[in-house]
XYZ file of C-alpha atoms in Angstrom:
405
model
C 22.659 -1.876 7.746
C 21.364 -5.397 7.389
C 21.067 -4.884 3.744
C 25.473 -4.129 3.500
C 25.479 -7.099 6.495
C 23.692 -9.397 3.600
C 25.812 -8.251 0.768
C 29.238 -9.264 3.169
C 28.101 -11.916 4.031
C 26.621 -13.418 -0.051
C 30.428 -11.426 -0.670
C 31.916 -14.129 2.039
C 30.199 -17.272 1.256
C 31.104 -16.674 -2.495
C 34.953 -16.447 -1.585
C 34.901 -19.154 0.993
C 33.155 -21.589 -2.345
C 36.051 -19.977 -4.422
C 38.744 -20.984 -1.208
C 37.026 -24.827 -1.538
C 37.508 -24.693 -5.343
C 41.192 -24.500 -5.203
C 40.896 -27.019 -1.853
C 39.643 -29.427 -3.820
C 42.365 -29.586 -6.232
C 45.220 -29.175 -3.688
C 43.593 -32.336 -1.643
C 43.190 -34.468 -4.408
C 46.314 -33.443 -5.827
C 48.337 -34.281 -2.582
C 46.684 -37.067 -2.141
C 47.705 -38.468 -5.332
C 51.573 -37.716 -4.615
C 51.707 -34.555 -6.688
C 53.383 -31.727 -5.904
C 51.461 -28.449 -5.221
C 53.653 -25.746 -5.221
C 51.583 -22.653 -4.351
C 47.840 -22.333 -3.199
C 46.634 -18.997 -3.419
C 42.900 -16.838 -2.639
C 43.045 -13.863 -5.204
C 44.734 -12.411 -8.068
C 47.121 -9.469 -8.121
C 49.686 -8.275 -5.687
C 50.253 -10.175 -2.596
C 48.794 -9.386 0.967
C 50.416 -11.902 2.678
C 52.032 -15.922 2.560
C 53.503 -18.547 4.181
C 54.758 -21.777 3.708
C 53.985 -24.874 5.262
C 55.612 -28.573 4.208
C 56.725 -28.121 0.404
C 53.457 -25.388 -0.641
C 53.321 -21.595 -0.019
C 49.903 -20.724 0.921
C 48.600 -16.915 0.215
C 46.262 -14.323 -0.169
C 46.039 -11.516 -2.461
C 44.124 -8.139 -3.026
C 41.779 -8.842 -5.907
C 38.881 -11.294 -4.944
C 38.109 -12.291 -8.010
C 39.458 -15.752 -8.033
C 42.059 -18.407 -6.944
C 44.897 -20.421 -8.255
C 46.194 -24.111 -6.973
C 49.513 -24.275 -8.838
C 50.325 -27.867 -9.376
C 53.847 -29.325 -10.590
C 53.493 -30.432 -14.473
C 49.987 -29.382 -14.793
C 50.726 -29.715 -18.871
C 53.693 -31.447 -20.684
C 54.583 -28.211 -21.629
C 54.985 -26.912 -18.015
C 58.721 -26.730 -16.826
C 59.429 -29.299 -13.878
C 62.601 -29.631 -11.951
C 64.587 -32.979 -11.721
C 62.974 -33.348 -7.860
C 59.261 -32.900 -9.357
C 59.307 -34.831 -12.047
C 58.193 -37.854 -10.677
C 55.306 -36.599 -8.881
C 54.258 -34.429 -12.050
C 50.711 -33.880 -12.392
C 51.140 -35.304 -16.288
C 53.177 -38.681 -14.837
C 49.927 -39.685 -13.216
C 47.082 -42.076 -14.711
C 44.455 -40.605 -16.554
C 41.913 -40.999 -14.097
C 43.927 -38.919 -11.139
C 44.094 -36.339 -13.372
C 40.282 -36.182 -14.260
C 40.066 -36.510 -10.623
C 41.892 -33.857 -9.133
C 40.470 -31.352 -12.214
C 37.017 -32.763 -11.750
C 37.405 -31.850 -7.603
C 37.239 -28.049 -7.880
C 33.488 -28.242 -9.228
C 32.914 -31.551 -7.136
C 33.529 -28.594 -3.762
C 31.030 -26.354 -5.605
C 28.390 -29.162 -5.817
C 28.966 -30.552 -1.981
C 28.762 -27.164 -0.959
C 25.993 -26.606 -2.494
C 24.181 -30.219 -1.036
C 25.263 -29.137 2.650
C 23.427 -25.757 1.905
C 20.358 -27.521 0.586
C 20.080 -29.858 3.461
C 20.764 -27.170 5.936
C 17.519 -25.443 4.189
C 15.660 -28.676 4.115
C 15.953 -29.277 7.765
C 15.659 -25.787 9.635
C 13.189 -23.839 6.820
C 12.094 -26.436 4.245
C 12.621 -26.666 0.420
C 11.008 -25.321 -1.994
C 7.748 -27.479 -3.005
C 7.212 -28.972 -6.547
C 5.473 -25.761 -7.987
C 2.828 -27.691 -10.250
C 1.735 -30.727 -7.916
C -1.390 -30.340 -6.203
C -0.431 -30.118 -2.686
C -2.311 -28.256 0.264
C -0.429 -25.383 1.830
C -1.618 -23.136 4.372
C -5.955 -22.808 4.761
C -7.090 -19.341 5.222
C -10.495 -17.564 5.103
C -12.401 -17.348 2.136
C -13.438 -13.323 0.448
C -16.502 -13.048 -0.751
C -15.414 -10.763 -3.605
C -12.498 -9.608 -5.513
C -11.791 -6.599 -6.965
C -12.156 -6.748 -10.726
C -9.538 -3.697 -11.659
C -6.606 -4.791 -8.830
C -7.271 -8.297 -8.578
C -6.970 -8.014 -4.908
C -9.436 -9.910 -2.290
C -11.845 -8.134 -0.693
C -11.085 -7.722 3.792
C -12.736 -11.052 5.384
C -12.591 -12.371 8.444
C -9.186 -14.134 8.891
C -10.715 -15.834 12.102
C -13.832 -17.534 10.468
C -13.171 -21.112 9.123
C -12.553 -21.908 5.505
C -13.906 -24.664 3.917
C -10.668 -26.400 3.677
C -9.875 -26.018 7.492
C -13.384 -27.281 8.156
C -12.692 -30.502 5.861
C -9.648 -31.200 7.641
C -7.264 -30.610 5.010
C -3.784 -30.305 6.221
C -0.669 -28.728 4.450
C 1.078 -31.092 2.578
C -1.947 -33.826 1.853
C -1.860 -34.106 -2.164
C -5.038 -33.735 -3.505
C -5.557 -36.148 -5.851
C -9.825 -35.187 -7.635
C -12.339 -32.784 -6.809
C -15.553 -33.978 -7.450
C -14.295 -36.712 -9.590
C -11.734 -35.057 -11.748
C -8.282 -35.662 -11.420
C -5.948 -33.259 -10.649
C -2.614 -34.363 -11.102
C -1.353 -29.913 -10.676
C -2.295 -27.330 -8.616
C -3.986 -25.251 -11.519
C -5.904 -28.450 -12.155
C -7.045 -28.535 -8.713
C -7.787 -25.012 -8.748
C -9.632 -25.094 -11.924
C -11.697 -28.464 -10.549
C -12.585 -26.060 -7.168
C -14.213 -22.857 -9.259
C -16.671 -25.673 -10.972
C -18.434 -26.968 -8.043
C -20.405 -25.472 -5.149
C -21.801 -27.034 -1.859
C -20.629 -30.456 -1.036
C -17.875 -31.810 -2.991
C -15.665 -35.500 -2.872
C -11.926 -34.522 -2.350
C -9.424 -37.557 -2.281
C -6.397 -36.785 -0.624
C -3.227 -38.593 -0.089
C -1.822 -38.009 3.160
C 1.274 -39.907 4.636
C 1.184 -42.624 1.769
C -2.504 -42.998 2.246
C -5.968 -42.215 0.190
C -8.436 -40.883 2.209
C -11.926 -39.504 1.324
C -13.356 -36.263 2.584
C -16.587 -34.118 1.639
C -15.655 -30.474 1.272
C -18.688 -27.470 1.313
C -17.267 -25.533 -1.855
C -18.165 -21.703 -1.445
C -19.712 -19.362 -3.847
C -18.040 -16.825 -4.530
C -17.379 -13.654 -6.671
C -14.158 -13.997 -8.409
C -12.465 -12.657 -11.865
C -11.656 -14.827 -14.759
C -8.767 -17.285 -14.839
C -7.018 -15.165 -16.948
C -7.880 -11.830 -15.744
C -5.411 -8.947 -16.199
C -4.705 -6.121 -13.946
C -5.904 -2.517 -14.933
C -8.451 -4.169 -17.412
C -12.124 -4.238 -16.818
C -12.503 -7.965 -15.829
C -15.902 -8.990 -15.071
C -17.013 -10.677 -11.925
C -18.373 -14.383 -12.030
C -19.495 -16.875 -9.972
C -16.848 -20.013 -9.172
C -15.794 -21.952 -6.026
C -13.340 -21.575 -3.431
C -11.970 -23.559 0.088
C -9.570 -21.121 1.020
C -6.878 -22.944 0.679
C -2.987 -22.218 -0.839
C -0.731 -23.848 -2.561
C 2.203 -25.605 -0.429
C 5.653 -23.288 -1.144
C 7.910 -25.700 1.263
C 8.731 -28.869 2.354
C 10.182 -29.153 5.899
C 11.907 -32.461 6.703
C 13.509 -33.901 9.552
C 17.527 -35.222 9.150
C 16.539 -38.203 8.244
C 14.126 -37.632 5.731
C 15.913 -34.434 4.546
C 18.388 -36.965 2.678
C 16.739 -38.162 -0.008
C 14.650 -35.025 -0.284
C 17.941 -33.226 -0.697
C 19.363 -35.323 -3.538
C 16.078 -35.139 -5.446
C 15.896 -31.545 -5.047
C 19.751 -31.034 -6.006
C 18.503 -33.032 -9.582
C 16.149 -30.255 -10.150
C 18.914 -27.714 -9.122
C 20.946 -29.664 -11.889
C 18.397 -29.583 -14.350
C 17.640 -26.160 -14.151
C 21.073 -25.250 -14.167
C 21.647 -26.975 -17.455
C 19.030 -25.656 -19.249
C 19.972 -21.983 -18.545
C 23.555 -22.766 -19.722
C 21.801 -23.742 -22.975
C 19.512 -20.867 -22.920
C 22.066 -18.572 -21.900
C 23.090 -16.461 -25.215
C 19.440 -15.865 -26.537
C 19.344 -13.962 -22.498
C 22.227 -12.133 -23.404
C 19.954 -9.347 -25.503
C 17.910 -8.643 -22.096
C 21.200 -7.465 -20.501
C 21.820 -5.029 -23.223
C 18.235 -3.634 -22.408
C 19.325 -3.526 -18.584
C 21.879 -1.652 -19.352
C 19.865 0.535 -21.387
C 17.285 1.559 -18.545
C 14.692 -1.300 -19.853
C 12.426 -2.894 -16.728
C 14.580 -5.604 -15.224
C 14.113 -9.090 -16.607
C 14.421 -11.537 -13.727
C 15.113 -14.260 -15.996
C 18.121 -12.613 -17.694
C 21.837 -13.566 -16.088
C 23.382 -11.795 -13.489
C 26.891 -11.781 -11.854
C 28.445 -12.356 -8.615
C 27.547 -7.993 -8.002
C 23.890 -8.593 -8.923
C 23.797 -12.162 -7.083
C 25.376 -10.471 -3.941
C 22.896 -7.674 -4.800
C 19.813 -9.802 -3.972
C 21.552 -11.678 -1.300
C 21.706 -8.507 0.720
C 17.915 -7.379 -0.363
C 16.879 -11.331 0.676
C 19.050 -10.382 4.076
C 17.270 -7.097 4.609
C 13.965 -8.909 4.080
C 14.721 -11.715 6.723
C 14.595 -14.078 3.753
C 17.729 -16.340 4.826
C 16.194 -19.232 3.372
C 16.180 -18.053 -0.086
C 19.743 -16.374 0.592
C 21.059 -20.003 1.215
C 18.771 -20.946 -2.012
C 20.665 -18.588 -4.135
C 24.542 -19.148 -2.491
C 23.409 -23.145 -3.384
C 22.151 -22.310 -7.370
C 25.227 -20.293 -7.931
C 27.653 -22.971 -6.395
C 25.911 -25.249 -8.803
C 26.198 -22.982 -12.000
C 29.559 -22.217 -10.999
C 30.427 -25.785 -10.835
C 28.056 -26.953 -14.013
C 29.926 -24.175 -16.083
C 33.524 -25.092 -14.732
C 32.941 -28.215 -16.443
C 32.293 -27.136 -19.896
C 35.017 -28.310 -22.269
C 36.491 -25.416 -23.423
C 40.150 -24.009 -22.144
C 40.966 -22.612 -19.804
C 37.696 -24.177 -17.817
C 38.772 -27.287 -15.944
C 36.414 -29.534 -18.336
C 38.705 -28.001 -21.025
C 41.569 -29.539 -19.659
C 39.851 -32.722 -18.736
C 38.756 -33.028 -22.233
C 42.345 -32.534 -23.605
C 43.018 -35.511 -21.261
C 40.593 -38.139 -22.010
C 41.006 -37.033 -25.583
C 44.934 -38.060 -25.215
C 43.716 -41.333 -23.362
C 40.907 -42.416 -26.046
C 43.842 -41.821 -28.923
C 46.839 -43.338 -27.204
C 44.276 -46.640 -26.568
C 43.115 -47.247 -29.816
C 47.149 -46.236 -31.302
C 47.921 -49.228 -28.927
C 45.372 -51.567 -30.604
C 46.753 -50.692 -33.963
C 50.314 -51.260 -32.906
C 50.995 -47.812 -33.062
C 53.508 -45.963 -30.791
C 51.965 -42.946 -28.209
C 51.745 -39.654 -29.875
C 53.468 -36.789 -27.823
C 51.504 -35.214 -25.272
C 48.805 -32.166 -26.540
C 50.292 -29.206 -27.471
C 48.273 -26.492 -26.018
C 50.034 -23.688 -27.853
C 48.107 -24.748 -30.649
C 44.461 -24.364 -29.082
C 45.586 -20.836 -27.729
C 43.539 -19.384 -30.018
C 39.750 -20.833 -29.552
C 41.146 -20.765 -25.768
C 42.051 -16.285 -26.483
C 38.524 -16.450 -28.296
C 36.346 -17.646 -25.388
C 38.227 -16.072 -22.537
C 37.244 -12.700 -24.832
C 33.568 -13.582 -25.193
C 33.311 -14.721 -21.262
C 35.290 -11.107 -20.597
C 32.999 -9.060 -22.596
C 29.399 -11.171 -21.267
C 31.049 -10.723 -17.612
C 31.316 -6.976 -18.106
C 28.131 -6.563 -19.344
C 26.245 -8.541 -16.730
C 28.174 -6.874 -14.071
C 27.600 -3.382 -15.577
C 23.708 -4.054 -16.087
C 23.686 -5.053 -12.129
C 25.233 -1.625 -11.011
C 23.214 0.567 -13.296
C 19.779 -1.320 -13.243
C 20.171 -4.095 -10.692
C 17.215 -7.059 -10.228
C 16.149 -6.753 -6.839
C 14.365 -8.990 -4.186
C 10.822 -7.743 -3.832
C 10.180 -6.157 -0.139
């Protein structure tokens, strides 16, 4: 039950982002004078719509999209004698960019609100190489050399760590005189020493100095393997874990927000780039293969893992993933290809950079860009996206990427 409750609701949050889209457009539009016609939720036949002022709003039976239909979205697009002063072509330059630019501008506000909600009620997700302290735990003696798992201890006694006085989120900056600017680093340092050992921490903007009694214990190598005969040796341990999130009051959730919504950017951008050479490990999806939880998925298998992270109790990482595909969503709207809004924002600026430097030469505007003639890179693409969109969506039914349990 709370597994269909999670898909609904990923299903609802992605149509209410879809609904802002085409709000983003219509408000910008409007409040630039132009005329929006119709504002719909959905493709096919209609369920229901009504009109209010001079737009018909509606919805209609296939969720798989929305459409904000704007007066004189292209030169080419018929206008009546009433419209054609408030004609989405009659307006500068930098309206238009605007009110094309708005539908991914929802996607990424949506996807800042979600972030900040996270940061404030369940943290973010910590910097996953820097060296700071999570939770402290007890320390086992041993380790199994086959599983890798820790041998039962006493999750009452004190660890080394708790002893010290090390508190989640203090950065630990050496052990024992060696820096450690990442957590591997600091782990690493840790398995070298035994007995009393110098720790600098930073804590609240401030260094401060504290002797930790390193335990010996019986642990497999570094870069032990599962199932292999790994043997045992003797390195260090605190009991001590690496810090997964970042909890931040309203104030301080702010900044922490924005910075985190650059990585969210950066990410995004470099799977767009490394998004064909993943295509392959869809085809092996589809073909029964493990699933590769690096290869793309679609709204199914995103909706998919919402309702496994609902089932779980994992809201926090279901408002995670509703925020990273907002982001892509918007990031790959604004790609410069037709019939993506940064296709038609590039036809723009490209008719503003030519008409500018005609008018230094003396020269007389050129007509408007006839889009007729890019119909055929803009049939081309829509075919590729089809075909990648059936295939992702077809390796999430048959072999779907699921949120571990």
């Amino acid at each position: 039950m709370s597994f269909t409750l999670g898909v609904v609701l990923f299903a609802l949050g992605i149509g209410i982002s879809i609904a802002l889209h085409e709000a983003g457009h219509m408000w910008t539009a409007k409040a630039f004078g132009m005329k929006v016609r119709r504002y719909y939720i959905g493709f096919g036949p209609k369920v229901f719509s009504f009109r209010r002022g001079e737009t018909e709003y509606g919805l209609k039976w296939i969720p798989a999209g929305g459409f904000c239909d704007i007066a004189g979205m292209t030169a080419l697009d018929p206008v009546t004698t009433e419209e054609a002063p408030r004609a989405f072509f009659k307006k500068a330059t930098w309206k238009r960019v605007v009110v094309l630019s708005a539908g991914s501008g929802m996607h990424f506000l949506i996807g800042i609100v979600l972030l900040y909600v996270l940061a404030v009620f369940s943290g973010l997700p910590a910097d996953n190489t820097s060296a700071l302290a999570g939770r402290t735990g007890c320390v086992p003696a041993t380790q199994n050399p086959v599983t890798l798992a820790p041998s039962p201890c006493d999750p009452n006694s004190i660890s080394p760590a708790q002893r010290a006085g090390i508190q989640p989120g203090d950065k630990i900056l050496s052990v024992g005189g060696t820096p450690t600017p990442t957590w591997s680093d600091t782990v690493n340092a840790i398995r070298e020493h035994t007995g009393p050992t110098a720790f600098v921490l930073e804590r609240d903007g401030h260094q401060i100095d504290v002797s930790v009694d390193v335990a010996t214990v019986q642990r497999t190598p570094v870069l032990a393997q599962p199932g292999h005969p790994n043997p045992l040796e003797s390195v260090g341990a605190i009991g001590l874990a690496q810090l997964t999130t970042v909890q931040y009051n309203p104030v301080t959730a702010v900044p922490a927000t924005f910075l985190f919504t650059g990585e969210m950017f950066r990410a995004t951008w470099q799977g767009l780039i490394m998004f064909p050479e993943k295509v392959p490990a869809v085809l092996k999806a589809i073909g029964g293969a493990p699933p590769d939880l690096n290869r793309p998925v679609s709204v199914v298998g995103a909706s998919i893992i919402g309702g496994d992270a609902a089932e779980a109790g994992q809201w926090a990482f279901f408002l995670l993933l509703l925020a990273a595909l907002n982001f892509f969503v918007g990031v790959f709207n604004l790609v410069p290809l037709l019939p993506l809004d940064g296709g038609h924002i590039a036809v723009n600026l490209y008719e503003r950079v030519r008409d500018s430097v005609r008018q230094r030469l003396g020269k007389a505007k050129m007509p408007p860009v006839d889009y007729t003639r890019l119909l055929p890179v803009t049939y081309a693409f829509i075919l590729v996206l089809g075909a990648i969109s059936l295939l992702t969506i077809t390796a999430d039914i048959v072999n779907p990427i699921r949120f571990p349990q």
